[in-house]
Short mmCIF file of C-alpha atoms in Angstrom, two decimals:
data_model
loop_
_atom_site.label_atom_id
_atom_site.label_comp_id
_atom_site.label_asym_id
_atom_site.label_seq_id
_atom_site.Cartn_x
_atom_site.Cartn_y
_atom_site.Cartn_z
CA MET A 1 45.03 100.40 -33.63
CA SER A 2 41.75 102.11 -34.59
CA ASP A 3 41.09 103.36 -38.12
CA VAL A 4 41.34 106.97 -36.94
CA ARG A 5 44.69 106.37 -35.26
CA LYS A 6 45.96 104.58 -38.36
CA ARG A 7 44.97 107.51 -40.57
CA VAL A 8 46.57 110.04 -38.21
CA SER A 9 49.75 107.93 -38.00
CA ALA A 10 49.92 107.69 -41.79
CA LEU A 11 49.40 111.44 -42.15
CA LEU A 12 52.15 112.24 -39.66
CA LYS A 13 54.49 109.88 -41.48
CA LYS A 14 53.82 111.68 -44.77
CA VAL A 15 54.46 115.05 -43.13
CA ARG A 16 57.77 113.85 -41.68
CA ILE A 17 58.86 112.43 -45.04
CA GLY A 18 57.80 115.62 -46.79
CA ARG A 19 59.83 117.74 -44.40
CA ARG A 20 62.91 115.57 -44.86
CA GLY A 21 62.51 115.73 -48.63
CA SER A 22 62.06 119.49 -48.60
CA THR A 23 65.14 119.91 -46.39
CA ALA A 24 67.22 117.79 -48.76
CA LYS A 25 66.01 119.80 -51.76
CA ARG A 26 66.80 123.11 -50.05
CA ALA A 27 70.26 121.84 -49.13
CA ALA A 28 70.92 120.74 -52.72
CA ARG A 29 69.72 124.09 -54.09
CA GLN A 30 71.99 125.98 -51.69
CA LEU A 31 74.94 123.83 -52.71
CA LEU A 32 74.19 124.34 -56.41
CA GLN A 33 74.16 128.10 -55.90
CA GLY A 34 77.73 127.74 -54.68
CA PHE A 35 78.57 125.46 -57.60
CA GLU A 36 77.38 128.15 -59.99
CA ARG A 37 79.26 130.91 -58.15
CA PHE A 38 82.56 129.00 -58.20
CA GLY A 39 82.15 127.15 -61.49
CA ILE A 40 82.24 123.62 -60.06
CA ASP A 41 82.44 121.16 -62.96
CA PHE A 42 83.27 117.82 -61.26
CA VAL A 43 82.29 116.09 -57.98
CA PHE A 44 83.94 113.38 -55.90
CA ASP A 45 81.13 111.76 -53.87
CA VAL A 46 82.87 109.97 -50.97
CA GLY A 47 80.62 107.85 -48.79
CA ALA A 48 77.87 107.64 -51.39
CA ASN A 49 75.73 104.95 -49.73
CA THR A 50 73.06 104.16 -52.36
CA GLY A 51 73.48 107.40 -54.33
CA GLN A 52 71.30 109.86 -52.46
CA PHE A 53 73.68 112.82 -52.73
CA ALA A 54 74.39 112.35 -56.43
CA GLN A 55 70.67 112.12 -57.17
CA GLN A 56 69.98 115.26 -55.14
CA ILE A 57 72.53 117.41 -56.94
CA ARG A 58 71.40 116.03 -60.30
CA GLY A 59 67.84 116.94 -59.40
CA ALA A 60 69.00 120.43 -58.44
CA GLY A 61 70.63 120.91 -61.85
CA PHE A 62 74.26 119.80 -61.69
CA SER A 63 75.21 118.22 -65.02
CA GLY A 64 78.95 117.61 -64.61
CA PRO A 65 80.74 114.31 -63.94
CA ILE A 66 80.26 112.61 -60.55
CA VAL A 67 82.46 109.82 -59.20
CA SER A 68 81.03 107.94 -56.21
CA PHE A 69 82.83 105.81 -53.62
CA GLU A 70 81.09 103.38 -51.25
CA PRO A 71 82.52 100.64 -49.00
CA LEU A 72 79.43 98.58 -48.02
CA SER A 73 78.79 95.71 -50.44
CA ASP A 74 74.99 95.93 -50.35
CA ALA A 75 74.91 99.72 -50.66
CA HIS A 76 77.56 99.59 -53.42
CA LYS A 77 75.40 97.22 -55.46
CA LYS A 78 72.42 99.58 -55.16
CA LEU A 79 74.67 102.53 -55.96
CA ARG A 80 75.79 100.92 -59.23
CA GLU A 81 72.17 100.25 -60.14
CA ALA A 82 71.23 103.86 -59.43
CA ALA A 83 74.03 105.16 -61.67
CA THR A 84 73.35 102.93 -64.68
CA SER A 85 71.08 105.42 -66.43
CA ASP A 86 73.44 108.39 -65.95
CA ALA A 87 76.37 108.42 -68.39
CA ARG A 88 78.20 111.10 -66.40
CA TRP A 89 77.96 109.31 -63.05
CA SER A 90 80.74 106.78 -62.38
CA VAL A 91 80.99 104.36 -59.45
CA HIS A 92 84.45 103.30 -58.30
CA ASP A 93 85.09 99.70 -57.27
CA ARG A 94 83.89 99.03 -53.72
CA CYS A 95 86.27 100.70 -51.27
CA ALA A 96 86.60 103.17 -48.44
CA LEU A 97 88.79 106.26 -48.71
CA GLY A 98 91.24 106.99 -45.93
CA ASP A 99 94.78 108.02 -45.06
CA SER A 100 96.58 104.89 -46.31
CA ASP A 101 96.20 102.21 -48.98
CA GLY A 102 95.31 98.76 -47.68
CA SER A 103 92.23 97.24 -46.06
CA THR A 104 90.21 97.60 -42.88
CA VAL A 105 86.99 96.55 -41.16
CA ILE A 106 83.86 98.65 -41.50
CA TYR A 107 81.03 98.27 -39.01
CA ILE A 108 77.56 97.98 -40.54
CA ALA A 109 74.84 100.05 -38.87
CA GLY A 110 71.23 98.96 -38.67
CA ASN A 111 70.25 102.00 -40.74
CA SER A 112 73.19 101.58 -43.19
CA VAL A 113 73.95 105.33 -43.42
CA SER A 114 75.59 105.39 -39.96
CA SER A 115 78.06 102.62 -40.84
CA SER A 116 81.64 103.55 -40.08
CA ILE A 117 85.21 102.36 -39.79
CA MET A 118 85.19 103.95 -36.34
CA THR A 119 83.50 102.75 -33.14
CA MET A 120 80.11 104.38 -32.59
CA SER A 121 79.73 106.35 -29.35
CA GLN A 122 76.99 105.78 -26.82
CA ALA A 123 75.70 109.29 -27.53
CA HIS A 124 75.04 108.30 -31.14
CA GLU A 125 73.27 105.07 -30.20
CA ASP A 126 71.12 106.89 -27.64
CA ALA A 127 70.10 109.52 -30.20
CA ALA A 128 69.36 106.96 -32.93
CA PRO A 129 68.82 103.44 -31.55
CA GLY A 130 68.27 102.04 -35.05
CA SER A 131 71.84 102.98 -35.95
CA ALA A 132 73.50 100.40 -33.66
CA TYR A 133 76.01 98.14 -35.40
CA VAL A 134 74.66 94.80 -36.62
CA GLY A 135 77.66 93.36 -38.49
CA GLN A 136 80.97 94.09 -40.17
CA GLU A 137 82.83 93.68 -43.48
CA THR A 138 86.43 93.84 -44.58
CA VAL A 139 86.88 96.52 -47.19
CA PRO A 140 89.74 97.84 -49.37
CA VAL A 141 90.97 101.34 -48.49
CA TRP A 142 92.56 103.83 -50.87
CA ARG A 143 93.83 107.35 -50.47
CA LEU A 144 92.05 109.86 -52.71
CA ASP A 145 95.54 110.80 -53.87
CA SER A 146 95.95 107.25 -55.22
CA VAL A 147 92.87 107.35 -57.44
CA ALA A 148 92.00 110.99 -58.15
CA ALA A 149 94.25 111.53 -61.16
CA SER A 150 92.55 108.77 -63.14
CA TYR A 151 89.26 110.66 -62.92
CA LEU A 152 90.04 114.37 -62.89
CA GLY A 153 91.17 114.64 -66.51
CA VAL A 154 90.34 118.11 -67.75
CA ALA A 155 88.24 119.09 -64.72
CA ARG A 156 88.98 122.72 -63.94
CA ARG A 157 87.13 123.23 -60.66
CA PRO A 158 86.50 119.92 -58.86
CA PHE A 159 84.60 119.54 -55.60
CA LEU A 160 84.88 116.94 -52.81
CA LYS A 161 81.93 115.71 -50.75
CA ILE A 162 82.79 113.58 -47.68
CA ASP A 163 80.16 111.65 -45.74
CA THR A 164 82.17 109.04 -43.85
CA GLN A 165 80.74 109.03 -40.32
CA GLY A 166 83.64 110.29 -38.23
CA PHE A 167 86.35 109.30 -40.74
CA GLU A 168 86.49 112.67 -42.51
CA TRP A 169 89.88 113.61 -41.04
CA HIS A 170 91.44 110.45 -42.46
CA VAL A 171 89.96 111.13 -45.91
CA LEU A 172 91.45 114.64 -45.87
CA THR A 173 94.83 113.27 -44.80
CA GLY A 174 94.75 110.89 -47.77
CA ALA A 175 93.95 113.80 -50.09
CA ARG A 176 96.90 116.09 -49.32
CA GLU A 177 98.05 116.16 -52.95
CA THR A 178 94.51 116.46 -54.33
CA LEU A 179 93.23 119.23 -52.03
CA PRO A 180 95.15 122.05 -53.77
CA ARG A 181 93.28 121.18 -56.99
CA LEU A 182 89.86 121.36 -55.35
CA GLU A 183 87.63 124.42 -55.38
CA GLY A 184 85.31 123.24 -52.62
CA VAL A 185 84.53 120.67 -49.95
CA LEU A 186 81.33 119.48 -48.29
CA CYS A 187 81.81 117.44 -45.12
CA GLU A 188 80.03 116.49 -41.93
CA LEU A 189 81.02 118.35 -38.77
CA SER A 190 80.26 116.61 -35.49
CA LEU A 191 79.47 118.95 -32.60
CA VAL A 192 79.79 116.11 -30.08
CA VAL A 193 81.68 112.82 -30.22
CA LEU A 194 79.55 110.43 -32.29
CA TYR A 195 82.42 108.08 -33.21
CA GLU A 196 85.27 107.32 -30.84
CA GLY A 197 88.49 109.11 -31.76
CA GLN A 198 86.98 111.43 -34.36
CA HIS A 199 87.97 115.09 -34.78
CA LEU A 200 85.23 117.60 -33.98
CA TRP A 201 83.98 120.66 -35.82
CA ARG A 202 86.51 123.27 -34.68
CA GLU A 203 89.49 121.17 -35.73
CA THR A 204 88.00 120.38 -39.14
CA ILE A 205 87.13 124.00 -39.86
CA ASP A 206 90.62 125.10 -38.82
CA ARG A 207 92.20 122.45 -41.04
CA LEU A 208 90.22 123.38 -44.13
CA GLU A 209 90.72 127.10 -43.58
CA ALA A 210 94.47 126.48 -43.27
CA ALA A 211 94.24 124.69 -46.64
CA GLY A 212 92.76 127.82 -48.23
CA PHE A 213 89.02 127.19 -47.96
CA THR A 214 86.38 129.51 -46.52
CA LEU A 215 83.34 128.26 -44.62
CA TRP A 216 80.48 129.15 -46.99
CA GLY A 217 77.40 127.52 -45.50
CA LEU A 218 76.01 125.23 -42.79
CA GLN A 219 73.15 122.80 -43.28
CA PRO A 220 71.06 120.89 -40.70
CA GLY A 221 72.22 117.38 -39.95
CA PHE A 222 71.75 114.88 -37.13
CA THR A 223 69.57 116.04 -34.22
CA ASP A 224 68.62 114.15 -31.06
CA LYS A 225 65.11 113.80 -29.61
CA TYR A 226 65.60 116.94 -27.51
CA GLY A 227 66.36 119.08 -30.55
CA ARG A 228 70.10 119.29 -29.94
CA ASN A 229 72.22 119.49 -33.08
CA LEU A 230 74.79 116.71 -32.98
CA GLN A 231 76.09 117.08 -36.52
CA VAL A 232 75.86 119.57 -39.38
CA ASP A 233 77.00 119.61 -43.00
CA ALA A 234 79.51 122.33 -43.84
CA ILE A 235 80.20 123.78 -47.30
CA PHE A 236 83.63 125.27 -48.02
CA PHE A 237 84.85 127.07 -51.14
CA ARG A 238 88.05 128.80 -52.19
CA VAL A 239 87.09 132.48 -52.12
CA ARG A 240 89.63 134.27 -54.29
#
């Protein structure tokens, strides 16, 4: 590659990174506006990976307690390291959250963040070839209902963030007793099937609205090379 092409390639890479960073910051600011409006004082961070979400909301100004959950052993180790300097950020023992207590197999994606308990669809692999599964691990599974009480304490208006790659429905099922205590939820909504057997956006919106939440905002998510939105992040709050 010529020097000119190298410089152009490096510049384009910086622009792409800058855009992603700006998008993440805008999303965090929008979420924090909702936190302020509804007085959110505690966050469950489910599917934390290496701590990106917690760091984003901290950077946007959230100062309340955060409890993160992550099933992948490598990501969990990095997550613990990221949280060491934050006294109000706790990391639960390595586990997935789901609709029953026990254990299961999680498939490890080449890009880590697309790892899931569910089988990845061909549509997902075609849109992001680097996300194909490269391994698997056995992981403990807990219901949020089994662990939430030990963390909530005096939290008045807790919030639940779910980023579990198609497994969101199962997390909600395992949180039936906890949901009435929550003031808001952030979860991924798939517009097409990205993981076999997952529930799509209409069903998830209907379920959360039936539980008393109102769709408050939508944020850009996973897009294929043709510009088609495959997944978005949805913010829900209890509007009283």
